[in-house]
Every structure is written in C-alpha cells, then in structure tokens.
CSV table of C-alpha atoms in Angstrom, one decimal:
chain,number,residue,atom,x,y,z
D,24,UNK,CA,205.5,268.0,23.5
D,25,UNK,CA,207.1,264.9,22.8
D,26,UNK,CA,208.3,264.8,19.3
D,27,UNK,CA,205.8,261.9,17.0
D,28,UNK,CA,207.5,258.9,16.3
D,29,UNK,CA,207.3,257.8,12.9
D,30,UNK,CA,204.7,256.6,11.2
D,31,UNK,CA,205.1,252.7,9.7
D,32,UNK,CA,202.1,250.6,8.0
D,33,UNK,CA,203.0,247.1,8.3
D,34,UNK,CA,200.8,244.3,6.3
D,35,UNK,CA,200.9,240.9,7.4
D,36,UNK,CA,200.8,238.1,5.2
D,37,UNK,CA,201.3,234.4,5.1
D,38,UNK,CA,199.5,231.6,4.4
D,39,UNK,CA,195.8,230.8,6.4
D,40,UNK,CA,196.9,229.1,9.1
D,41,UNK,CA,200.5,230.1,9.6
D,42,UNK,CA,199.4,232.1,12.6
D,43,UNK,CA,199.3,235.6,11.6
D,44,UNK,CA,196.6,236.6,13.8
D,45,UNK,CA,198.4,235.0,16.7
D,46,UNK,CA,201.7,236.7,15.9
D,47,UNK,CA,199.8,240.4,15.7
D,48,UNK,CA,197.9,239.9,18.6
D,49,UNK,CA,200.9,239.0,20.6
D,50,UNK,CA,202.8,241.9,19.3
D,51,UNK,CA,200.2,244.2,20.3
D,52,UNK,CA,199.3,242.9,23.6
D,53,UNK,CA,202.7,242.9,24.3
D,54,UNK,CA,203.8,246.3,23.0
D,55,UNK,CA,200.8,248.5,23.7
D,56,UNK,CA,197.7,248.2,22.0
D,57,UNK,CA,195.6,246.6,24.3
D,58,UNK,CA,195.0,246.8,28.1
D,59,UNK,CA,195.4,243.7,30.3
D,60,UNK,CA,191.5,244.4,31.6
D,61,UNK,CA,190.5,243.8,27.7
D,62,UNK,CA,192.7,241.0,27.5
D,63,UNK,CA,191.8,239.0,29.9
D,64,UNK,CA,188.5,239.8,29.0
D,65,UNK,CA,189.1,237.9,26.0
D,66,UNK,CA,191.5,235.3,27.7
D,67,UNK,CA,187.9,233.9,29.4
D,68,UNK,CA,185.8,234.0,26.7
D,69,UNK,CA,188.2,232.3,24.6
D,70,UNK,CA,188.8,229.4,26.7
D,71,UNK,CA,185.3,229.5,27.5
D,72,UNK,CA,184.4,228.8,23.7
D,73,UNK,CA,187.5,226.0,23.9
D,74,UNK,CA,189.9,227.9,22.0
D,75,UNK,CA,192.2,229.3,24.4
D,76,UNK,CA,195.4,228.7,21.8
D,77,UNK,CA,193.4,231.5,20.1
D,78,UNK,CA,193.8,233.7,23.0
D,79,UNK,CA,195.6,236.2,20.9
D,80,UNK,CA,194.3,236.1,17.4
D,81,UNK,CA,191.1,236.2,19.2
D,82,UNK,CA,192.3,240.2,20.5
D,83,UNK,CA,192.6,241.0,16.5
D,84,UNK,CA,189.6,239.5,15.6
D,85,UNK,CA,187.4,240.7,18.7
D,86,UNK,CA,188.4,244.0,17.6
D,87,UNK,CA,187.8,243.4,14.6
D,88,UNK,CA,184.3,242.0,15.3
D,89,UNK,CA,183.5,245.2,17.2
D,90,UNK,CA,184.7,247.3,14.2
D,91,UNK,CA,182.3,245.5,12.0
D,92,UNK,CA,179.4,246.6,14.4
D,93,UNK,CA,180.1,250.1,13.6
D,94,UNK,CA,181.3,252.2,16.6
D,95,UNK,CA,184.7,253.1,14.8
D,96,UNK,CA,185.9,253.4,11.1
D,97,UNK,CA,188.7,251.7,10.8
D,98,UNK,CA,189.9,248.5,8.7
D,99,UNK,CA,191.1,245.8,10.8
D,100,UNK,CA,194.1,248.6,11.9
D,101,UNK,CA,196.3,248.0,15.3
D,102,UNK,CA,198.7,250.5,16.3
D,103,UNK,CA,201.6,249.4,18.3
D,104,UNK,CA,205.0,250.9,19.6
D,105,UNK,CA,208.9,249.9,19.2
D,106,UNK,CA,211.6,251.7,20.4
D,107,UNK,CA,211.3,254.0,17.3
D,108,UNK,CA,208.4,253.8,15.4
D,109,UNK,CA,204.2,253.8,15.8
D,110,UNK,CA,203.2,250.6,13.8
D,111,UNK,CA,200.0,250.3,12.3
D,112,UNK,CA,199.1,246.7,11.7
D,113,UNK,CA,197.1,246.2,8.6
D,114,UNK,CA,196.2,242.2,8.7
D,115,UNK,CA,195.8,241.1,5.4
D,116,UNK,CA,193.6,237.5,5.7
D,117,UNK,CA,195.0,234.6,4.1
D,118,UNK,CA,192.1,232.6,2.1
D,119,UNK,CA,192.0,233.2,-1.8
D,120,UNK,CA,189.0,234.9,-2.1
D,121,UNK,CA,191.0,237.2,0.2
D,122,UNK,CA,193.3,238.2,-2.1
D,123,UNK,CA,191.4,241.3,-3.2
D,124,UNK,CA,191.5,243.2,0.3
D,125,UNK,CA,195.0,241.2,0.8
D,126,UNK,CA,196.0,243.8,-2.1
D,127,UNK,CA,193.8,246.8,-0.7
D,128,UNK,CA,195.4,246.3,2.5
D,129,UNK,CA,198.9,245.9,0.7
D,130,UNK,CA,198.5,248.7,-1.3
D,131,UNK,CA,199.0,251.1,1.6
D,132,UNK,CA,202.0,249.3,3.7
D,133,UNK,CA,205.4,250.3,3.9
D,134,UNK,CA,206.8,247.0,5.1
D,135,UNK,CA,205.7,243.6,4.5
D,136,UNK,CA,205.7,241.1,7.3
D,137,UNK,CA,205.6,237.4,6.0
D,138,UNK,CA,204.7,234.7,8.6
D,139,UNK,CA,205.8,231.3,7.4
D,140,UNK,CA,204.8,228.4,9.1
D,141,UNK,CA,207.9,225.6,10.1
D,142,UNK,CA,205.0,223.2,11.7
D,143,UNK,CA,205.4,220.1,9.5
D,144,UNK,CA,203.5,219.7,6.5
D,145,UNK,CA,202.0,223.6,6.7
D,146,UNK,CA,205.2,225.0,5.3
D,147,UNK,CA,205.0,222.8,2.2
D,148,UNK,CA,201.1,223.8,2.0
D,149,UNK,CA,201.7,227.9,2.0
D,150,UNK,CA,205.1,227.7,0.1
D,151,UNK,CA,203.0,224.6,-2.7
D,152,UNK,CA,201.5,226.4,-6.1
D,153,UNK,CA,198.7,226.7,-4.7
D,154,UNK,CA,199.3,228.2,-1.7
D,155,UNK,CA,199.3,231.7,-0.9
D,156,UNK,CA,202.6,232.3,0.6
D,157,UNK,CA,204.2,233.2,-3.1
D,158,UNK,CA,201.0,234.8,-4.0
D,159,UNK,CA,201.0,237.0,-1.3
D,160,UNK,CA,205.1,237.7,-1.5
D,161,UNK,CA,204.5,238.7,-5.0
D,162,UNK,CA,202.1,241.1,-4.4
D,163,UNK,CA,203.6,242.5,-1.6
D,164,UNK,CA,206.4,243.1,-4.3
D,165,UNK,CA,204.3,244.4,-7.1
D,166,UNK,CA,202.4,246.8,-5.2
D,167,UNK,CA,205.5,248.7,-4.2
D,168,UNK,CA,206.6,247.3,-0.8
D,169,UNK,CA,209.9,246.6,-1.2
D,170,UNK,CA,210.6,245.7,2.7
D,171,UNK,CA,209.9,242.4,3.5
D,172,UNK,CA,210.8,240.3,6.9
D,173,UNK,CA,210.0,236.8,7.2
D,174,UNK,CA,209.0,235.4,10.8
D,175,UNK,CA,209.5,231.5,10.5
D,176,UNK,CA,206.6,230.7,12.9
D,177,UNK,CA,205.3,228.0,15.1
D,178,UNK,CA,209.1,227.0,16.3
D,179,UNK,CA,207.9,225.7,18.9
D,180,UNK,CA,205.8,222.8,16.8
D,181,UNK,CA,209.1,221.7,14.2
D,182,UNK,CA,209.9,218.2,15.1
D,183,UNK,CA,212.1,218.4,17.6
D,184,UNK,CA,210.5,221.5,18.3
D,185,UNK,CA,213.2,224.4,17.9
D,186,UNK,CA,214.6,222.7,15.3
D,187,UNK,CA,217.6,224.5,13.4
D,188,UNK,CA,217.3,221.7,10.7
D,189,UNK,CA,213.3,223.0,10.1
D,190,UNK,CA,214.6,226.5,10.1
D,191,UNK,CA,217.1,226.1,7.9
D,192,UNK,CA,214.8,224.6,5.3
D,193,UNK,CA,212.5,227.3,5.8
D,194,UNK,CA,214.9,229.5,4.8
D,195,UNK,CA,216.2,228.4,1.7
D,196,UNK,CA,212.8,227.8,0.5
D,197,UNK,CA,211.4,231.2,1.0
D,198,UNK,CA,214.4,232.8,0.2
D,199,UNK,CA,214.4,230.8,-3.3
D,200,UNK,CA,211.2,231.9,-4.5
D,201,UNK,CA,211.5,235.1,-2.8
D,202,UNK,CA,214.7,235.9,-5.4
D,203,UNK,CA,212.7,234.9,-8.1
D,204,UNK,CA,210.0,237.4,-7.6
D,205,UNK,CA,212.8,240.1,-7.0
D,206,UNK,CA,213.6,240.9,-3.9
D,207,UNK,CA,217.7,241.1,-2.8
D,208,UNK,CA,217.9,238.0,-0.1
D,209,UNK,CA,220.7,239.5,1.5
D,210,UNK,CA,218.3,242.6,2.7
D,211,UNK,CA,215.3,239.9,4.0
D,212,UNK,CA,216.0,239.1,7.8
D,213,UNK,CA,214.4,235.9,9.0
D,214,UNK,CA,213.3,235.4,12.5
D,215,UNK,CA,212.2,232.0,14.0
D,216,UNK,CA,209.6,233.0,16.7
D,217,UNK,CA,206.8,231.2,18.5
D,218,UNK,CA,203.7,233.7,17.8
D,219,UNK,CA,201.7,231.7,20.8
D,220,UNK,CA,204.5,231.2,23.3
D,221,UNK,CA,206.3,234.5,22.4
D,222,UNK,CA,209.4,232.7,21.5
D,223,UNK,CA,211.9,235.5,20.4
D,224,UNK,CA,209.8,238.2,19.8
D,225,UNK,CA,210.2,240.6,22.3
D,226,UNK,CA,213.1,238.7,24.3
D,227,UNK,CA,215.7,237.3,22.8
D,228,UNK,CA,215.2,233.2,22.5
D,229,UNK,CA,216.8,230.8,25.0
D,230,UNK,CA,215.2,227.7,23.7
D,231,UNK,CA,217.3,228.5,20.3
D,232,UNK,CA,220.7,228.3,21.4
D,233,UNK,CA,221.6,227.5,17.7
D,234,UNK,CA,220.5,230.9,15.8
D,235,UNK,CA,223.0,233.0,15.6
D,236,UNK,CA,220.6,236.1,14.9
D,237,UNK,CA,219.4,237.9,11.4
D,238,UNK,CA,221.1,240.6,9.3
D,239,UNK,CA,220.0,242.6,6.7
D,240,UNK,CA,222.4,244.3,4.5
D,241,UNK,CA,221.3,247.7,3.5
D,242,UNK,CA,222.8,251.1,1.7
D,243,UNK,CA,222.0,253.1,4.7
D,244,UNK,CA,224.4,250.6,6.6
D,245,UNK,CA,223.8,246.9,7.6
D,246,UNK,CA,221.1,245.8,10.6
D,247,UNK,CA,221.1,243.2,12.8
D,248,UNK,CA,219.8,242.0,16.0
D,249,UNK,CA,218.1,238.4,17.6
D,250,UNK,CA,214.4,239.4,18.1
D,251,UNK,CA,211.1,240.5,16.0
D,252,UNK,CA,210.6,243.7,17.8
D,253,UNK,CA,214.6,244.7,17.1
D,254,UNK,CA,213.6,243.4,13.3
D,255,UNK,CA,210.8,246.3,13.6
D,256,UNK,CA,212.9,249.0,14.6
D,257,UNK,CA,215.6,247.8,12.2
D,258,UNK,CA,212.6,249.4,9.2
D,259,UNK,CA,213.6,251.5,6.8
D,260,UNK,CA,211.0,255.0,7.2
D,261,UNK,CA,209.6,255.7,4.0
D,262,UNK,CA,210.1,259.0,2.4
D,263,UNK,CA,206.7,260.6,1.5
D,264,UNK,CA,205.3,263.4,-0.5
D,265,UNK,CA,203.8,266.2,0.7
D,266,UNK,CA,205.0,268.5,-1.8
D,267,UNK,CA,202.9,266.6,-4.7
D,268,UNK,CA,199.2,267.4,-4.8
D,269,UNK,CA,196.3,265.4,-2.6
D,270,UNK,CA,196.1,261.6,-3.8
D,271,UNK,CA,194.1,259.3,-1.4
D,272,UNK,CA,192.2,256.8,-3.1
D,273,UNK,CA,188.9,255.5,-0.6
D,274,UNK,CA,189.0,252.4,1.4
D,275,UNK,CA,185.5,252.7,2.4
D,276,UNK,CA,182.7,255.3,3.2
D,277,UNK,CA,180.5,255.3,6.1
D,278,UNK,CA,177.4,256.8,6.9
D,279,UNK,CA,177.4,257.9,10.2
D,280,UNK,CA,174.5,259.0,12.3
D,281,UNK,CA,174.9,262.5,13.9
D,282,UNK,CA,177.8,262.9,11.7
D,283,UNK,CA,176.7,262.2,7.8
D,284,UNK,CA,179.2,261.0,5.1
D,285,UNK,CA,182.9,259.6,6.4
D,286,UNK,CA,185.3,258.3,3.8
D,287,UNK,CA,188.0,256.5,4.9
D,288,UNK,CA,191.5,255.9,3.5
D,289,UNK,CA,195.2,256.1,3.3
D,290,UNK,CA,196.9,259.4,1.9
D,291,UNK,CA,199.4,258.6,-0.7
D,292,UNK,CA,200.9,261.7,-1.1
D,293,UNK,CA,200.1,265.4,-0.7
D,294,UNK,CA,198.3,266.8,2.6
D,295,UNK,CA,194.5,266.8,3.8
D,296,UNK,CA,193.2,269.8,5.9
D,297,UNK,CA,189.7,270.5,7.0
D,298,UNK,CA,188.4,273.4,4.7
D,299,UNK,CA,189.8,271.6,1.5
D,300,UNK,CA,187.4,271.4,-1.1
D,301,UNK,CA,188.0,267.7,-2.7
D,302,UNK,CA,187.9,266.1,-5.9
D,303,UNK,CA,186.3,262.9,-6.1
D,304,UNK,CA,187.3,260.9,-9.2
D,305,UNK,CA,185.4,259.1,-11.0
D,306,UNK,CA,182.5,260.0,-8.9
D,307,UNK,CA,182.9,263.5,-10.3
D,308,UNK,CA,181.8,264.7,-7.3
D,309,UNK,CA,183.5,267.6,-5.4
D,310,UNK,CA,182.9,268.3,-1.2
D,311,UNK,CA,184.3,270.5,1.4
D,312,UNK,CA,186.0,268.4,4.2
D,313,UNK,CA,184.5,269.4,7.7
D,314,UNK,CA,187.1,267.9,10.1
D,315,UNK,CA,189.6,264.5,10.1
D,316,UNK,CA,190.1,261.6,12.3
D,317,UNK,CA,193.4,259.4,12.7
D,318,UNK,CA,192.9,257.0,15.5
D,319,UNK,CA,190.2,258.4,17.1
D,320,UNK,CA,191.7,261.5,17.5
D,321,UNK,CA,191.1,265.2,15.2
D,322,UNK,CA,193.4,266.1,13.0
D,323,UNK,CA,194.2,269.2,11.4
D,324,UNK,CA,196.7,268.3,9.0
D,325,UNK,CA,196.8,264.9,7.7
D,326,UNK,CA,199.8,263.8,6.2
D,327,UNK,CA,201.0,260.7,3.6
D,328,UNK,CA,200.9,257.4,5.4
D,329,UNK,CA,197.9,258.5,7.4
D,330,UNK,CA,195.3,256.4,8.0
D,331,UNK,CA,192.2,258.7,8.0
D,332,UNK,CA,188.5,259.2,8.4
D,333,UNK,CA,187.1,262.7,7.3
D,334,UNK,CA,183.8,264.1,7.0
D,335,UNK,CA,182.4,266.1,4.2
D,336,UNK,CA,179.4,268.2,3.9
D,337,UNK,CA,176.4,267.4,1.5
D,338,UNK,CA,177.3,264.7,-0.3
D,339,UNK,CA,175.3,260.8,0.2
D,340,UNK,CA,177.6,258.1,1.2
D,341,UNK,CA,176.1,256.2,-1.6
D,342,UNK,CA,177.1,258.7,-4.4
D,343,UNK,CA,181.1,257.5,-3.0
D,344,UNK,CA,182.5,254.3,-3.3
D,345,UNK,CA,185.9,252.6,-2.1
D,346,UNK,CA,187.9,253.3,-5.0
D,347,UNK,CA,187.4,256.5,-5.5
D,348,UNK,CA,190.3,259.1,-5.4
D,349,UNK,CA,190.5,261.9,-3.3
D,350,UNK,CA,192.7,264.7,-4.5
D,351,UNK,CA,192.6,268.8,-4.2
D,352,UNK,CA,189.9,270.4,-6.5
D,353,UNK,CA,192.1,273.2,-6.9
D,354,UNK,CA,195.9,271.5,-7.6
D,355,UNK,CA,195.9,269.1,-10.1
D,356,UNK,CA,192.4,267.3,-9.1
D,357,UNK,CA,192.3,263.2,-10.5
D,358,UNK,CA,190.2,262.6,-13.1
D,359,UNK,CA,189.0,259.3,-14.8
D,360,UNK,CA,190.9,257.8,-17.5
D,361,UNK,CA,190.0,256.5,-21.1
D,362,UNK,CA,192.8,254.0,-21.7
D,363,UNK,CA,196.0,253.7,-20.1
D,364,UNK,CA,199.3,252.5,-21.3
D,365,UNK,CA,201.3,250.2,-19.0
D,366,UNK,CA,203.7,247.6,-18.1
D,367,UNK,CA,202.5,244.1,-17.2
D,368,UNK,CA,204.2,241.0,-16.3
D,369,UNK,CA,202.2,238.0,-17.3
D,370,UNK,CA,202.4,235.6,-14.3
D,371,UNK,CA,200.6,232.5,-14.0
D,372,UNK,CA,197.9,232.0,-16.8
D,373,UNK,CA,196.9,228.6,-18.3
D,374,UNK,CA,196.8,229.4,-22.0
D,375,UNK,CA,197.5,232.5,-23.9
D,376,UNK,CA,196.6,236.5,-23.3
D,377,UNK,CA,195.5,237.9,-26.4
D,378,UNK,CA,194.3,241.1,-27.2
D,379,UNK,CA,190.5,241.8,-26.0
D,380,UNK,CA,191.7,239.5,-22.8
D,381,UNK,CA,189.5,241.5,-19.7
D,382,UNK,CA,190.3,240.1,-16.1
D,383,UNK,CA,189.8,242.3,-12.7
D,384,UNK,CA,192.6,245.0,-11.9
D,385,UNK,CA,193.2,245.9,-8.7
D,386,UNK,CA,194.7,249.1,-8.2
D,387,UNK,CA,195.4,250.8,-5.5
D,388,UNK,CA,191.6,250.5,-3.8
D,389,UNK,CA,189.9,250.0,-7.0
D,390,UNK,CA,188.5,246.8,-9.1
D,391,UNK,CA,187.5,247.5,-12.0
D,392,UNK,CA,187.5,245.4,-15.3
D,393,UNK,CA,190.1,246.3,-17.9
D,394,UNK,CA,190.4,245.2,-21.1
D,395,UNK,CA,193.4,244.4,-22.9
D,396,UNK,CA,193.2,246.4,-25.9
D,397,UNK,CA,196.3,246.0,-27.7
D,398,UNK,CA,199.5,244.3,-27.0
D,399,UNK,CA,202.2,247.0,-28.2
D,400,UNK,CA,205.3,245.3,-27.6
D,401,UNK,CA,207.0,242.2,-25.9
D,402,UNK,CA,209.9,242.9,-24.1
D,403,UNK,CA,212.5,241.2,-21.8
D,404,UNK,CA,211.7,241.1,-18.2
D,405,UNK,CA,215.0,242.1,-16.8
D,406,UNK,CA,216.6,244.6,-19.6
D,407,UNK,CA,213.2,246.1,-20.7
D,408,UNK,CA,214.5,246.0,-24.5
D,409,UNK,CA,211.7,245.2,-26.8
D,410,UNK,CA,211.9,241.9,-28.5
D,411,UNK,CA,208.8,242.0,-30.9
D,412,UNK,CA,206.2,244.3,-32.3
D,413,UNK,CA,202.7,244.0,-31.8
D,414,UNK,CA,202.6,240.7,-30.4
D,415,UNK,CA,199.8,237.7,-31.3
D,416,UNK,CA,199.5,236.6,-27.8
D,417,UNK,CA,201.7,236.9,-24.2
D,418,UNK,CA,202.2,233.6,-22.3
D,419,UNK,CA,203.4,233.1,-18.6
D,420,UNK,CA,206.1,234.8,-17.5
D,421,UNK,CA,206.1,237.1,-20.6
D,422,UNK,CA,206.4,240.7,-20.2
D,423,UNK,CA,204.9,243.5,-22.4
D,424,UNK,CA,203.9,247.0,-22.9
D,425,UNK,CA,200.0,246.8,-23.1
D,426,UNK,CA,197.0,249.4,-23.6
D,427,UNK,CA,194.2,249.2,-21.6
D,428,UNK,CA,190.9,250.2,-20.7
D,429,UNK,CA,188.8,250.1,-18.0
D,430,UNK,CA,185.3,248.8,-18.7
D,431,UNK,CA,183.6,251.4,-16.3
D,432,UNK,CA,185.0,254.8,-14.6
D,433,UNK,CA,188.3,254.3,-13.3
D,434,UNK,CA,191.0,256.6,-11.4
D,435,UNK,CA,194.3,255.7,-11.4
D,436,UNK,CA,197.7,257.8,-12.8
D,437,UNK,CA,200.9,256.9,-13.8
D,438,UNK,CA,203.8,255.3,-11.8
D,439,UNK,CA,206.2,258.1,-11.9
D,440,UNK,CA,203.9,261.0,-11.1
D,441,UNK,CA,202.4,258.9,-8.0
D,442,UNK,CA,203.7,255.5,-7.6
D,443,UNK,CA,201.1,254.1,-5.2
D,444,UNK,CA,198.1,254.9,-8.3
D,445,UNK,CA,200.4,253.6,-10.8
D,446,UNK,CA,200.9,249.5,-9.8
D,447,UNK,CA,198.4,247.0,-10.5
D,448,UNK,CA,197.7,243.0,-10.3
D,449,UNK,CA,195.1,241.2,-12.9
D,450,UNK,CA,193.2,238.9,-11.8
D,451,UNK,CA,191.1,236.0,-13.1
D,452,UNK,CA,190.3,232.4,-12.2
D,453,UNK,CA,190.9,233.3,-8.9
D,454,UNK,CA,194.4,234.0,-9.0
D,455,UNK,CA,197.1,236.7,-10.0
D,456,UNK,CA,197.9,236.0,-13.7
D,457,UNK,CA,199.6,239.6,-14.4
D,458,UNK,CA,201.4,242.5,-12.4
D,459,UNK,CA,202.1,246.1,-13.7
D,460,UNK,CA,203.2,249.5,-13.2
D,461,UNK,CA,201.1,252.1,-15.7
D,462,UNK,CA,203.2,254.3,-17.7
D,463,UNK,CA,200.9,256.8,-19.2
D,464,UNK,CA,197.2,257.5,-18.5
D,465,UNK,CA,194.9,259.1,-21.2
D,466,UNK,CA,192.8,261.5,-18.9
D,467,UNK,CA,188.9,261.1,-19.6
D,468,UNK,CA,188.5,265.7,-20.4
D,469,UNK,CA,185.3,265.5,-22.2
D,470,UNK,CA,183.0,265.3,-19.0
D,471,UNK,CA,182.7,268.4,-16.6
D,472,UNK,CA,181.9,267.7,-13.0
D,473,UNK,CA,179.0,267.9,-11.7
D,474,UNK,CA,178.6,270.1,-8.6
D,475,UNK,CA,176.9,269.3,-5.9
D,476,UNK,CA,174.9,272.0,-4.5
C-alpha cells in the first residue's frame, strides 16, 4: 500500500478576470485531474462556442456545470498531484457578490494562491480600492490562511510581453499592501507564469531569461525553486487535530435519491467515523452517520482537512442547513451561542460603528446577522493594550474588543479552543468593513435537544 500523500486545500483568488480559472484548469490538466479524452472533449466544444482561449477554465467550469446538475456532491473541488502533496483546488470566484462563498471556500484552505494579473490596465483594476485583489488577500489572512503565493499571470500579455519591468511592478505593489494586511513579504514567493500558454508552471520558463527564480524564507528552512508546481511542493503541511473533539461546520446538504440526507463539508478538527451519533448545532438535531464519502470513494475514518460527504439516517435535508456544525453528541457536542465576546478590526467603513451596528458575519460556513452590542474597549492594533473604555463609536482601521450577538441561532466557538470556528469577517454595503477572531462564547444551555425519533 503506497503510503497517502498529504493532504493540502488550496483556494484560489484574484481578481475576475486575472485568469484563475485558466491557471487551475491548466494545473489540473497538466498534473492529473483530468483525462485527455475529457479534455479534448471540451477543447471542441470550446472553440466551437468561439472561446477556445477558454479551453482550460472551461475544464473547471464544465465540471463544475456537471456538479450543479447533481451527480456528485462536491463544491467546485479539483484534486491534483505534486511531487509531495494531493491538492484540492477550492476556486473561490472573483465578482463581489462572490465574496460570501469566496470566504466559505477560504475558510477551509490551508494555502492561498493569489493570481495577479501583469496584462496592462487589469493589474491596476484588481490591485484599485475597489478591486478584489486586497479584499480577497485580506480575507485569505483573516480567516487563518497564513500561506500565501502570488502567481503574476498573463506574462505573456505585459507590453513587451515577458516583461521584467511589468513584473517588477507587480511585485512591489502586491507585496506593499500585502505587508499592510500582515503577512511577512520575505515568506510570499512570486511566480510570473502564463496560465494559458503554461509559461513556467510545470517547466521552468525560457522566454524569462531575466527571473532569477522565487524564495521564501521560512523557520523550517528557506525554499526556493523557478516554477509554480516546485512553489506547490515548497507548502508548508498543516498540523491538524484529531485529538480535539468532532468540529465540521456544513457546506451544504443534499437530498439524494436512493440515498436520503448527505451533508457536506470540511472537518476542522477531530475525526468522523460511520456509527457516530452527531450533533447538529443550532439545528439541535442529533443523527447516526451511515457511511462517508471523500472523492467518490468510502471512507471509514475521516480526518481534519477532509473534504466529506456523509449520510445520516432519519433526519430531512431541510431540517439541516450550510452552517450548521457537526460535532460528537457524546464529546463535547457544539451548541448555539447567546452572545460572544471578540476581537474585531474595523476595516473599511464610511462613517462610524456604534453600538447596536448589525452587518452579516461570516464565520466559518455560516451568515448570520450579529449585532454589535457593546463596544468594551479600544485597543491598539499591533500591541493589543487597551487605549479607552467603553468606546462612543470605532472608525476605520480601529481595533476593539466587542460583544456580540447573533440575531438568530448561531454556532461558532472560540479561537483558541478551535481556530477555524473562532475567525470572522463583517460585512455590509457589499464589502468587508471588519475582521475578528472570537475570544469567548456564552453557550446558549437553556434549550435541550430535540431528538429525532
């Protein structure tokens, strides 16, 4: 039995039209995801439709087209191989009214792959205010993924194309807001590559004489290397938890004929095994799981990082929604909360936050309105000391401790008992005006659960 590689969940972000799907779908095709048959399959009907540039974004979204007609439960998930590691691709879209699944989809990656675009004029629009590039970075950062590589895309388009000038400029810019949200530029590599003529993904670049390859500088020892795919072994494996108890929060739930309910989602931490009797918070509902799916394939232990599908017995897919947290009935089962005490960072908001303020919170799966219910204490961002009591109102780029509570059933638990449950982004005017991490949850005990018979 050959020994599994390890499991990574990559998200890919960037703005619309920086060529994400492009990028992906080469990476797959190339390294295993897809067969030629399919592919040239594709190829055709892409070319027939006039959009043979598309040939490869066309693979994720074909797939992702036959997803959507049901036959498999899966988000839009690729797997792929390196030399050392299984990657699951989890493309997060790029349009605003995106950024909701861009965060559901974040909220479960290990490493953050930003594709910037160097084609002339697209840079400036992803990397501008209102573009999504920064939103996405930040949130990428926020939610917990603290490995981030930045593809510099389209190469091939730059004026000259391959142009070390356009790279170069790239660079500094990402880089520069890229320190601001927090991450160490010395541990970001940046690779120029040509998503749609393969440019220096696989195969080292020829037509790039100039770049002299990327580095990353790490406390495990530095990495370096010319190509994306040596950028993707170069990954950090996350350490995860399967001594704490069962936390996966739902992505979705499907109703599946023959086969009943199916939630889907990532585990956090802790293991799932068919038998288990679940937890559902804040359904309050609690269901033996009959068997598990990864992949298409059964499972008998799943384990954190897993993408799974599992069925349970006697329970309606409508009674479950994505959200939800799964967790062991018997160890430490989630429960709703009241109120919750946490840490925000306001970002971009036009006027003032005040107390009573109530934008969307997107945590881990779930968005649920929260309302601000009292601002506790401002403190500075980088020290954490507190600088006033009971604050009259936070502006931009304040930070402060913050009660708040949800305005209907919620799950979610503190960052230091289970990190992925305890980070969140606010949203309102259809942007990201705070981040946070929650630092104590005030469990909702009055309510027993209902059982389903």
């Amino acid at each position: 039995m050959v020994k599994e590689k390890t499991h990574i969940n990559m998200v890919v972000i960037g703005h619309v039209d920086s060529g994400k799907s492009t990028t992906t779908g080469h990476l797959v095709y190339k390294c295993g995801g897809i067969d030629q048959r399919k592919l040239e399959k594709f190829e055709t009907a892409a070319a027939q439709m006039g959009k043979s540039s598309f040939k490869f974004a066309w693979v994720l979204d074909k797939l992702k087209a036959e997803r959507e007609r049901g036959i498999t439960i899966d988000i839009s998930l690729l797997k792929f191989n390196t030399q050392k590691y299984t990657m699951t691709i989890i493309d997060a879209p790029g349009h605003r009214d995106f950024i909701k699944n861009m965060i559901t989809g974040t909220s479960q990656a290990d490493v953050a792959l930003l594709v910037v675009s160097a084609a002339k004029g697209e840079y400036e629009a992803g990397v501008s205010r209102s573009g999504q590039t920064r939103e996405h970075a930040l949130l990428a950062y926020t939610l917990g993924v603290k490995q981030i590589i930045v593809c510099v895309n389209k190469m091939d388009l730059t004026e000259p194309p391959y142009s070390q000038k356009r790279f170069d400029e790239v660079v500094r810019g990402v880089n520069g807001f890229l320190k601001k949200i927090g991450y160490e530029a010395a541990t970001v590599p940046f690779v120029p590559i040509s998503g749609w003529t393969g440019e220096n993904m696989i195969t080292a670049t020829q037509r790039m004489p100039w770049f002299q390859g990327w580095k990353s500088r790490r406390r495990e020892g530095n990495a370096s290397g010319r190509t994306l795919l040596e950028v993707l072994d170069s990954i950090q494996p996350p350490v995860r938890t399967t001594s704490k108890p069962l936390r996966l929060p739902l992505q979705d739930v499907y109703k599946i004929g023959g086969v009943g309910t199916v939630p889907v989602g990532k585990i956090e931490c802790g293991v799932l095994k068919p038998g288990m009797t679940l937890m559902f918070s804040p359904a309050k509902i609690t269901a033996e799981v009959k068997s598990i799916e990864m992949h298409h394939q059964g499972l008998e232990t799943a384990l954190p990082g897993h993408n799974v599908g599992f069925n349970i017995k006697n329970v309606a897919a409508k009674n479950l929604r994505r959200g939800d947290v799964a967790g062991n009935a018997q160890q430490d089962p989630p429960s709703d909360v009241i109120s919750f005490e946490a840490q925000v960072i306001i970002l971009n908001h036009p006027g003032q936050v005040k107390a009573g303020y109530s934008p969307v919170l997107d945590c881990h799966t779930a968005h649920v309105t929260c309302r601000f219910a009292e601002l506790k204490e401002k403190i500075d961002r980088r020290t954490g000391n507190k600088l006033e009591d009971h604050p009259q109102a936070l502006m931009s780029g304040d930070a402060a401790t913050v009660t708040l509570v949800p305005i209907k059933p919620m799950c979610v638990e503190s960052f230091f008992t289970y990190p992925p449950l305890g980070r969140f982004a606010a949203r309102d005017l259809k942007q990201t005006v705070a981040v946070g991490v929650i630092k104590s949850v005030q469990k909702d005990q009055g309510s027993k659960p209902a059982q389903k018979k």
